Each structure stands twice: as C-alpha cells, then as structure tokens.
Amino acid sequence: MTALDHTHAASARSWLVSAQEAGGDFPIQNLPLAVLRRRASQSTMHGATAIGDQALNLAQLAATGLLQGPAQAACKACAGPALNEFMALGPEAWRALRHGLFALLAEGAPASVQAQVRECLMPLGEAEYGLPAQIGDYTDFYTSIHHAVNVGRLIFPDKPLTDNFQWLPIAYHGRASSLRVGQEGFGFHRPMGQAMPAGAKAPVYSACARLDFELEMGFFIGPGNTLGEPIALAQAERHILGMVLLNDWSARDHQFWEMAPLGPFLGKNFCTTISPWIVTMDALAPYRVPFDRPASDPRPLPYLDDALHRASGGVDVRLEALLDTPAHRSQGQTPSRLAATSFRHQYWTPAQMLAQHTVGGCNLQPGDLIGTGTVSGPTAHEAGALVELSLGGRQPVTLANTGEQRAFLHDGDTVILRGWCEKPGHARIGFGECRGTVLPARG
Ligand code: CA
C-alpha cells in the first residue's frame, strides 16, 4: 500500500483559497482525475484535476512546460479525451504527476508559476464530463455480505447466503457500452422488458415496475496483464489507479425473472453511471483500514490472503445515497437521505477482486472498470438499494424531507450518491457526486 508523504500532510495548503473551504471535496491532498470540457462548447475533451472549486486543464498545463521529467510525461498522457495511456503508465508515473501538481498548487509556489497555472483553471460549475477512459470491459462484483444476506433472504429466507460467498468474490461480466457519467442533467429512460408477476402463469412485457439503484464503488485498471498470467494479491494495487462512485441501476422485476440460471442481463445492462472524478489510491492512502472478518468465518484461501493485506486492505470511504423527487423540487426541499454507510464493511477488497478476476489467466486492460457490488453496512439504514430498504417492496421507505413514500423509483426521481474520507489528523477528501434521473419509459 502507498506510503504517506508530504502530499498527504493535513497542514498542506494551496494558494487557491477555495481549496481550503471547510467540507470541500478537492483540497490539495486529493488531486483526482477526470475528462471534461467547457459545457456547451465544441472543444475536445481533455484530462483535468480538481482543486477547490476549479478544474485544472492538464492538456493546457502540459503545453506550458511548467512540469519536467516523469511528471511532464504523465501530464502529456492526460492531454487527450481518454486517460488509458496515463493509466497504462503505472504507479510511479501516477505519483510523479501527483507530486508535480502538488508543487505547482501549494502555497509558496512562485508568483509567476501561480499566474501560469491560473490561466489553465476553469470553474467546476462550467464543466461537462466524459467517461475518464475508453472502457473496454466492465465487471461487477457482489462483495457486501450484508447486501447478499438482505437480498438472499427475500428469495431464500432459510439460507440467504450461497455456499461460495465467503470463499470467493462473486461477479458477472457487465456491459461497457451503457456506462455513462452521472453528472448534472443526466437521465435515462425506464427500461421495457419481461417480468413474471407473482402468481401469474405467463410473463408480461411492460415498463419496469421495480426500478432500483445500487450504491457501489468502482475502480479503474491501470497496467494490464498478459493473457494467462494472473496478478498476485500482493501486486494487485499496482494495477489500480483509483476509485469512483458507481450506480448500478437495476430493473428488479426483469432481473428476478431472467437471472436463473445464468445471472443478470437486461435487468442491469440498460444504464450504469459513475462519478466523473477518479480519486487515486495514492490520495486514499491515509484512510486505509484493516481487512477483517469474524474469527468464526472461513479464512480466505492463500491466493486471496496475506499479512499486509490483512493489515490495510480495506478503505474507509463514507458513502451516502440521497433521493430528490419532483415534490422535493417544487417544495424547495433538499434531497432526502436514503442510506449512509462505509466501504470498509465490504467482505472482499479491490485487491482480492483483482486477484480473483485474473487467477484463471483472464487479462485486464488499462481503462477496464470493476464494480464492487452494492455497499450495504451491518444495520438497516446502511442498505445501499431500495429492494433492501423496502424489504422487497413490502415496506415503502418514508422520505424524511417530504413524507412521500417509495418502494421503488418513480419517473422524475433523481438518485444522488456521495462519497468522502475523513479522519482526525488528516484532510477531508471527497469524490463529488454521481447523479441520474429516471425518465418515463419509451412505450
Ligand atoms: Ca451491482
């Protein structure tokens, strides 16, 4: 795992005043990466980092020549409309860029440097985001034991957990083409499909009646591996650039009818959204936590277990899911919170997911996206999907700010995911938001 250095010091400050704003997501300790352009412009998408309330254009920065050596080479690799080339460079190059950006943005940078960097800034509020990489493959895991038990209980009350869950991180291959950035103004149409109503003898073709969200995280693959050559657990994080928030929108009625025996298909493939900013594993280093499970549970097999991983394989990312409905907007209410939890409760870590993904020789490529599965914590209000919060729709959730009820999502509803890390003695860093709005079905 990454060692802490001067870029993690809580005392570090930027000459850009908004970087020090209390509760802000993007202090100088974060330096996340995205692809964006000025909204409503025809200009080409380019790589950027965020500092305070500004985006720093890395294509423009590379052209100034302010960075040198490996940092400049890494910055140039972020100049285009996808970060795959940068991702392929690996952790030394990623760290060189982080250190280079930190030096330019830190208090004490020469006034002439500050002036040139200011020329490369644009308010975050003016940004329109693209996917940060050309994503060749997308895999979604299923690694929260609380989620697995909550959902399993709805179908198999006596034996909610499958025999394999505690032995390996389960996953399915998802669909890369329908991945989108969950940014302001993004919406998708409620999917049509086939469902088998309770007690019916034949399925119906209809708009999804049980549309749900899933509060997840995702991580982007850096350097890939050669077909046939697994990535060992101890090396796994060298292949992970960083993490995003991910919403695996789910059509439960379609999903539960179609998924036996081969798993999710149309119930999951109509849209998946991610937050625009990748928070790097370097930035997450102060918030690592032990990877632990109860002593009564099976120990992972040796290829999924080692001492360093047990000491710091987890990450304490605080997560919350909020719902904004048309009634919230007309009444001037802020979004109601549906759930709050932490990524630290997952039963398997990103490193274990990567080791499992490649153990049979499957090759990963720079820019591949891996979903972690729904993040649900140990208590009822920590469940990361409506199917859990409403007990399969039987007990609708009451929204705190309007008193409305929801078993599943209505047209016009906007789901907002937020994530951040905080810990005494360290700066607070955030992921921003991942949001999306449900539009009516195209009958
Ligand atoms: Ca999922």
mmCIF file of N, CA and C in Angstrom, residues 132-218:
data_model
loop_
_atom_site.group_PDB
_atom_site.id
_atom_site.type_symbol
_atom_site.label_atom_id
_atom_site.label_comp_id
_atom_site.label_asym_id
_atom_site.label_seq_id
_atom_site.Cartn_x
_atom_site.Cartn_y
_atom_site.Cartn_z
ATOM 1 N N PRO A 132 -13.886 8.808 -18.106
ATOM 2 C CA PRO A 132 -12.452 9.084 -17.981
ATOM 3 C C PRO A 132 -11.567 8.189 -18.839
ATOM 4 N N ALA A 133 -12.112 7.105 -19.366
ATOM 5 C CA ALA A 133 -11.313 6.192 -20.190
ATOM 6 C C ALA A 133 -12.205 5.575 -21.253
ATOM 7 N N GLN A 134 -11.589 5.037 -22.278
ATOM 8 C CA GLN A 134 -12.292 4.130 -23.181
ATOM 9 C C GLN A 134 -12.348 2.809 -22.437
ATOM 10 N N ILE A 135 -13.535 2.439 -21.990
ATOM 11 C CA ILE A 135 -13.672 1.284 -21.102
ATOM 12 C C ILE A 135 -13.943 0.054 -21.960
ATOM 13 N N GLY A 136 -12.936 -0.816 -22.069
ATOM 14 C CA GLY A 136 -13.078 -1.998 -22.918
ATOM 15 C C GLY A 136 -13.963 -3.049 -22.280
ATOM 16 N N ASP A 137 -13.822 -3.223 -20.978
ATOM 17 C CA ASP A 137 -14.591 -4.237 -20.261
ATOM 18 C C ASP A 137 -15.024 -3.704 -18.904
ATOM 19 N N TYR A 138 -16.193 -4.150 -18.494
ATOM 20 C CA TYR A 138 -16.750 -3.762 -17.195
ATOM 21 C C TYR A 138 -17.242 -5.024 -16.487
ATOM 22 N N THR A 139 -16.770 -5.252 -15.274
ATOM 23 C CA THR A 139 -17.168 -6.400 -14.459
ATOM 24 C C THR A 139 -17.770 -5.871 -13.165
ATOM 25 N N ASP A 140 -18.879 -6.455 -12.723
ATOM 26 C CA ASP A 140 -19.476 -6.022 -11.456
ATOM 27 C C ASP A 140 -19.443 -7.171 -10.446
ATOM 28 N N PHE A 141 -18.808 -6.887 -9.309
ATOM 29 C CA PHE A 141 -18.729 -7.889 -8.235
ATOM 30 C C PHE A 141 -19.953 -7.808 -7.322
ATOM 31 N N TYR A 142 -19.947 -8.605 -6.279
ATOM 32 C CA TYR A 142 -21.088 -8.762 -5.351
ATOM 33 C C TYR A 142 -20.447 -9.083 -4.004
ATOM 34 N N THR A 143 -19.873 -8.046 -3.350
ATOM 35 C CA THR A 143 -18.950 -8.329 -2.254
ATOM 36 C C THR A 143 -19.392 -7.819 -0.887
ATOM 37 N N SER A 144 -20.644 -7.354 -0.750
ATOM 38 C CA SER A 144 -21.126 -6.982 0.582
ATOM 39 C C SER A 144 -21.919 -8.141 1.162
ATOM 40 N N ILE A 145 -21.462 -8.670 2.284
ATOM 41 C CA ILE A 145 -22.178 -9.806 2.877
ATOM 42 C C ILE A 145 -23.539 -9.350 3.414
ATOM 43 N N HIS A 146 -23.622 -8.089 3.840
ATOM 44 C CA HIS A 146 -24.905 -7.583 4.354
ATOM 45 C C HIS A 146 -25.924 -7.470 3.220
ATOM 46 N N HIS A 147 -25.464 -6.960 2.055
ATOM 47 C CA HIS A 147 -26.347 -6.890 0.883
ATOM 48 C C HIS A 147 -26.760 -8.300 0.450
ATOM 49 N N ALA A 148 -25.791 -9.213 0.400
ATOM 50 C CA ALA A 148 -26.088 -10.572 -0.061
ATOM 51 C C ALA A 148 -27.115 -11.242 0.855
ATOM 52 N N VAL A 149 -26.984 -11.035 2.160
ATOM 53 C CA VAL A 149 -27.936 -11.637 3.106
ATOM 54 C C VAL A 149 -29.303 -10.954 2.979
ATOM 55 N N ASN A 150 -29.316 -9.616 2.893
ATOM 56 C CA ASN A 150 -30.594 -8.888 2.799
ATOM 57 C C ASN A 150 -31.382 -9.297 1.560
ATOM 58 N N VAL A 151 -30.690 -9.384 0.402
ATOM 59 C CA VAL A 151 -31.379 -9.733 -0.838
ATOM 60 C C VAL A 151 -31.678 -11.228 -0.878
ATOM 61 N N GLY A 152 -30.700 -12.052 -0.425
ATOM 62 C CA GLY A 152 -30.900 -13.501 -0.433
ATOM 63 C C GLY A 152 -32.107 -13.907 0.409
ATOM 64 N N ARG A 153 -32.303 -13.206 1.528
ATOM 65 C CA ARG A 153 -33.406 -13.532 2.454
ATOM 66 C C ARG A 153 -34.772 -13.350 1.779
ATOM 67 N N LEU A 154 -34.853 -12.397 0.816
ATOM 68 C CA LEU A 154 -36.122 -12.153 0.122
ATOM 69 C C LEU A 154 -36.523 -13.354 -0.728
ATOM 70 N N ILE A 155 -35.514 -14.115 -1.205
ATOM 71 C CA ILE A 155 -35.790 -15.229 -2.110
ATOM 72 C C ILE A 155 -35.662 -16.570 -1.378
ATOM 73 N N PHE A 156 -34.630 -16.683 -0.552
ATOM 74 C CA PHE A 156 -34.382 -17.940 0.191
ATOM 75 C C PHE A 156 -34.269 -17.601 1.687
ATOM 76 N N PRO A 157 -35.421 -17.448 2.389
ATOM 77 C CA PRO A 157 -35.394 -16.977 3.781
ATOM 78 C C PRO A 157 -34.569 -17.879 4.703
ATOM 79 N N ASP A 158 -34.510 -19.187 4.408
ATOM 80 C CA ASP A 158 -33.817 -20.097 5.319
ATOM 81 C C ASP A 158 -32.319 -20.163 5.069
ATOM 82 N N LYS A 159 -31.880 -19.800 3.855
ATOM 83 C CA LYS A 159 -30.460 -19.914 3.525
ATOM 84 C C LYS A 159 -30.094 -18.770 2.571
ATOM 85 N N PRO A 160 -30.012 -17.555 3.113
ATOM 86 C CA PRO A 160 -29.833 -16.396 2.239
ATOM 87 C C PRO A 160 -28.478 -16.326 1.546
ATOM 88 N N LEU A 161 -27.440 -16.928 2.154
ATOM 89 C CA LEU A 161 -26.092 -16.796 1.600
ATOM 90 C C LEU A 161 -25.741 -18.062 0.811
ATOM 91 N N THR A 162 -25.234 -17.889 -0.412
ATOM 92 C CA THR A 162 -24.827 -19.059 -1.196
ATOM 93 C C THR A 162 -23.526 -19.632 -0.622
ATOM 94 N N ASP A 163 -23.270 -20.925 -0.889
ATOM 95 C CA ASP A 163 -22.118 -21.609 -0.296
ATOM 96 C C ASP A 163 -20.784 -20.967 -0.671
ATOM 97 N N ASN A 164 -20.739 -20.323 -1.840
ATOM 98 C CA ASN A 164 -19.457 -19.802 -2.324
ATOM 99 C C ASN A 164 -19.107 -18.418 -1.762
ATOM 100 N N PHE A 165 -20.096 -17.688 -1.204
ATOM 101 C CA PHE A 165 -19.895 -16.261 -0.927
ATOM 102 C C PHE A 165 -18.680 -15.976 -0.041
ATOM 103 N N GLN A 166 -18.471 -16.772 1.000
ATOM 104 C CA GLN A 166 -17.371 -16.498 1.934
ATOM 105 C C GLN A 166 -16.026 -17.045 1.448
ATOM 106 N N TRP A 167 -16.024 -17.703 0.280
ATOM 107 C CA TRP A 167 -14.789 -18.294 -0.241
ATOM 108 C C TRP A 167 -14.207 -17.543 -1.430
ATOM 109 N N LEU A 168 -15.065 -16.854 -2.175
ATOM 110 C CA LEU A 168 -14.538 -16.112 -3.330
ATOM 111 C C LEU A 168 -15.415 -14.896 -3.621
ATOM 112 N N PRO A 169 -14.806 -13.799 -4.132
ATOM 113 C CA PRO A 169 -15.614 -12.653 -4.542
ATOM 114 C C PRO A 169 -16.364 -12.991 -5.835
ATOM 115 N N ILE A 170 -17.695 -12.999 -5.749
ATOM 116 C CA ILE A 170 -18.568 -13.363 -6.880
ATOM 117 C C ILE A 170 -18.719 -12.156 -7.814
ATOM 118 N N ALA A 171 -18.842 -12.399 -9.116
ATOM 119 C CA ALA A 171 -19.043 -11.304 -10.072
ATOM 120 C C ALA A 171 -19.752 -11.796 -11.318
ATOM 121 N N TYR A 172 -20.186 -10.843 -12.151
ATOM 122 C CA TYR A 172 -20.666 -11.165 -13.505
ATOM 123 C C TYR A 172 -20.057 -10.144 -14.453
ATOM 124 N N HIS A 173 -19.967 -10.518 -15.727
ATOM 125 C CA HIS A 173 -19.450 -9.578 -16.720
ATOM 126 C C HIS A 173 -20.556 -8.615 -17.120
ATOM 127 N N GLY A 174 -20.323 -7.323 -16.941
ATOM 128 C CA GLY A 174 -21.320 -6.305 -17.246
ATOM 129 C C GLY A 174 -21.149 -5.778 -18.657
ATOM 130 N N ARG A 175 -21.872 -4.736 -18.949
ATOM 131 C CA ARG A 175 -21.921 -4.171 -20.295
ATOM 132 C C ARG A 175 -21.233 -2.812 -20.271
ATOM 133 N N ALA A 176 -20.148 -2.651 -21.067
ATOM 134 C CA ALA A 176 -19.401 -1.398 -21.055
ATOM 135 C C ALA A 176 -20.093 -0.297 -21.865
ATOM 136 N N SER A 177 -20.868 -0.683 -22.890
ATOM 137 C CA SER A 177 -21.411 0.328 -23.815
ATOM 138 C C SER A 177 -22.427 1.250 -23.164
ATOM 139 N N SER A 178 -23.098 0.796 -22.082
ATOM 140 C CA SER A 178 -24.135 1.626 -21.470
ATOM 141 C C SER A 178 -23.646 2.322 -20.193
ATOM 142 N N LEU A 179 -22.323 2.409 -20.019
ATOM 143 C CA LEU A 179 -21.764 3.204 -18.915
ATOM 144 C C LEU A 179 -21.825 4.679 -19.280
ATOM 145 N N ARG A 180 -22.229 5.496 -18.319
ATOM 146 C CA ARG A 180 -22.321 6.938 -18.533
ATOM 147 C C ARG A 180 -21.806 7.674 -17.292
ATOM 148 N N VAL A 181 -21.467 8.971 -17.468
ATOM 149 C CA VAL A 181 -21.084 9.790 -16.318
ATOM 150 C C VAL A 181 -22.358 10.297 -15.644
ATOM 151 N N GLY A 182 -22.463 10.088 -14.341
ATOM 152 C CA GLY A 182 -23.638 10.530 -13.585
ATOM 153 C C GLY A 182 -23.490 11.988 -13.178
ATOM 154 N N GLN A 183 -23.659 12.881 -14.157
ATOM 155 C CA GLN A 183 -23.457 14.310 -13.897
ATOM 156 C C GLN A 183 -24.786 15.055 -13.950
ATOM 157 N N GLU A 184 -24.767 16.289 -13.498
ATOM 158 C CA GLU A 184 -25.946 17.166 -13.505
ATOM 159 C C GLU A 184 -26.655 17.089 -14.863
ATOM 160 N N GLY A 185 -27.956 16.843 -14.832
ATOM 161 C CA GLY A 185 -28.726 16.834 -16.079
ATOM 162 C C GLY A 185 -28.812 15.476 -16.759
ATOM 163 N N PHE A 186 -28.091 14.459 -16.236
ATOM 164 C CA PHE A 186 -28.138 13.154 -16.901
ATOM 165 C C PHE A 186 -29.408 12.391 -16.526
ATOM 166 N N GLY A 187 -30.072 11.836 -17.535
ATOM 167 C CA GLY A 187 -31.240 10.991 -17.290
ATOM 168 C C GLY A 187 -31.262 9.819 -18.250
ATOM 169 N N PHE A 188 -31.999 8.778 -17.910
ATOM 170 C CA PHE A 188 -32.154 7.611 -18.792
ATOM 171 C C PHE A 188 -33.602 7.148 -18.688
ATOM 172 N N HIS A 189 -34.072 6.453 -19.735
ATOM 173 C CA HIS A 189 -35.463 6.027 -19.773
ATOM 174 C C HIS A 189 -35.679 4.719 -19.008
ATOM 175 N N ARG A 190 -36.759 4.692 -18.279
ATOM 176 C CA ARG A 190 -37.166 3.451 -17.590
ATOM 177 C C ARG A 190 -37.220 2.325 -18.626
ATOM 178 N N PRO A 191 -36.553 1.199 -18.348
ATOM 179 C CA PRO A 191 -36.478 0.160 -19.384
ATOM 180 C C PRO A 191 -37.777 -0.644 -19.530
ATOM 181 N N MET A 192 -38.021 -1.085 -20.757
ATOM 182 C CA MET A 192 -39.084 -2.053 -21.036
ATOM 183 C C MET A 192 -38.486 -3.453 -20.897
ATOM 184 N N GLY A 193 -39.318 -4.448 -20.675
ATOM 185 C CA GLY A 193 -38.787 -5.807 -20.603
ATOM 186 C C GLY A 193 -39.840 -6.791 -20.150
ATOM 187 N N GLN A 194 -39.371 -7.987 -19.843
ATOM 188 C CA GLN A 194 -40.253 -9.092 -19.472
ATOM 189 C C GLN A 194 -40.184 -9.342 -17.972
ATOM 190 N N ALA A 195 -41.346 -9.521 -17.354
ATOM 191 C CA ALA A 195 -41.385 -9.830 -15.921
ATOM 192 C C ALA A 195 -42.465 -10.874 -15.671
ATOM 193 N N MET A 196 -42.292 -11.625 -14.608
ATOM 194 C CA MET A 196 -43.293 -12.623 -14.217
ATOM 195 C C MET A 196 -43.959 -12.146 -12.926
ATOM 196 N N PRO A 197 -45.191 -11.599 -13.039
ATOM 197 C CA PRO A 197 -45.857 -11.111 -11.817
ATOM 198 C C PRO A 197 -46.133 -12.281 -10.860
ATOM 199 N N ALA A 198 -46.155 -11.988 -9.565
ATOM 200 C CA ALA A 198 -46.393 -13.023 -8.560
ATOM 201 C C ALA A 198 -47.724 -13.722 -8.846
ATOM 202 N N GLY A 199 -47.704 -15.040 -8.883
ATOM 203 C CA GLY A 199 -48.923 -15.817 -9.069
ATOM 204 C C GLY A 199 -49.375 -15.957 -10.517
ATOM 205 N N ALA A 200 -48.734 -15.233 -11.461
ATOM 206 C CA ALA A 200 -49.157 -15.299 -12.868
ATOM 207 C C ALA A 200 -48.651 -16.592 -13.516
ATOM 208 N N LYS A 201 -49.286 -16.971 -14.629
ATOM 209 C CA LYS A 201 -48.872 -18.189 -15.340
ATOM 210 C C LYS A 201 -47.976 -17.879 -16.530
ATOM 211 N N ALA A 202 -48.010 -16.635 -16.990
ATOM 212 C CA ALA A 202 -47.177 -16.237 -18.133
ATOM 213 C C ALA A 202 -46.616 -14.846 -17.860
ATOM 214 N N PRO A 203 -45.442 -14.557 -18.410
ATOM 215 C CA PRO A 203 -44.827 -13.250 -18.158
ATOM 216 C C PRO A 203 -45.537 -12.124 -18.915
ATOM 217 N N VAL A 204 -45.292 -10.906 -18.474
ATOM 218 C CA VAL A 204 -45.819 -9.719 -19.160
ATOM 219 C C VAL A 204 -44.650 -8.937 -19.746
ATOM 220 N N TYR A 205 -44.921 -8.199 -20.828
ATOM 221 C CA TYR A 205 -43.944 -7.275 -21.402
ATOM 222 C C TYR A 205 -44.392 -5.879 -20.992
ATOM 223 N N SER A 206 -43.550 -5.172 -20.219
ATOM 224 C CA SER A 206 -44.019 -3.896 -19.679
ATOM 225 C C SER A 206 -42.827 -3.041 -19.254
ATOM 226 N N ALA A 207 -43.142 -1.779 -18.947
ATOM 227 C CA ALA A 207 -42.120 -0.909 -18.354
ATOM 228 C C ALA A 207 -41.761 -1.459 -16.980
ATOM 229 N N CYS A 208 -40.500 -1.371 -16.621
ATOM 230 C CA CYS A 208 -40.051 -1.843 -15.317
ATOM 231 C C CYS A 208 -40.896 -1.224 -14.205
ATOM 232 N N ALA A 209 -41.433 -2.075 -13.327
ATOM 233 C CA ALA A 209 -42.264 -1.591 -12.225
ATOM 234 C C ALA A 209 -41.485 -1.545 -10.919
ATOM 235 N N ARG A 210 -40.289 -2.107 -10.903
ATOM 236 C CA ARG A 210 -39.478 -2.155 -9.676
ATOM 237 C C ARG A 210 -38.069 -1.664 -10.002
ATOM 238 N N LEU A 211 -37.991 -0.376 -10.376
ATOM 239 C CA LEU A 211 -36.703 0.219 -10.754
ATOM 240 C C LEU A 211 -35.956 0.644 -9.493
ATOM 241 N N ASP A 212 -34.666 0.304 -9.432
ATOM 242 C CA ASP A 212 -33.887 0.474 -8.205
ATOM 243 C C ASP A 212 -32.524 1.075 -8.546
ATOM 244 N N PHE A 213 -31.856 1.561 -7.513
ATOM 245 C CA PHE A 213 -30.457 1.982 -7.654
ATOM 246 C C PHE A 213 -29.605 0.989 -6.867
ATOM 247 N N GLU A 214 -28.282 1.006 -7.087
ATOM 248 C CA GLU A 214 -27.354 0.292 -6.205
ATOM 249 C C GLU A 214 -26.180 1.204 -5.903
ATOM 250 N N LEU A 215 -25.982 1.495 -4.630
ATOM 251 C CA LEU A 215 -24.855 2.313 -4.153
ATOM 252 C C LEU A 215 -23.597 1.439 -4.185
ATOM 253 N N GLU A 216 -22.692 1.769 -5.118
ATOM 254 C CA GLU A 216 -21.477 0.965 -5.271
ATOM 255 C C GLU A 216 -20.276 1.884 -5.419
ATOM 256 N N MET A 217 -19.098 1.278 -5.373
ATOM 257 C CA MET A 217 -17.896 1.952 -5.827
ATOM 258 C C MET A 217 -17.358 1.185 -7.029
ATOM 259 N N GLY A 218 -16.500 1.847 -7.803
ATOM 260 C CA GLY A 218 -15.838 1.191 -8.923
ATOM 261 C C GLY A 218 -14.361 1.527 -8.875
#
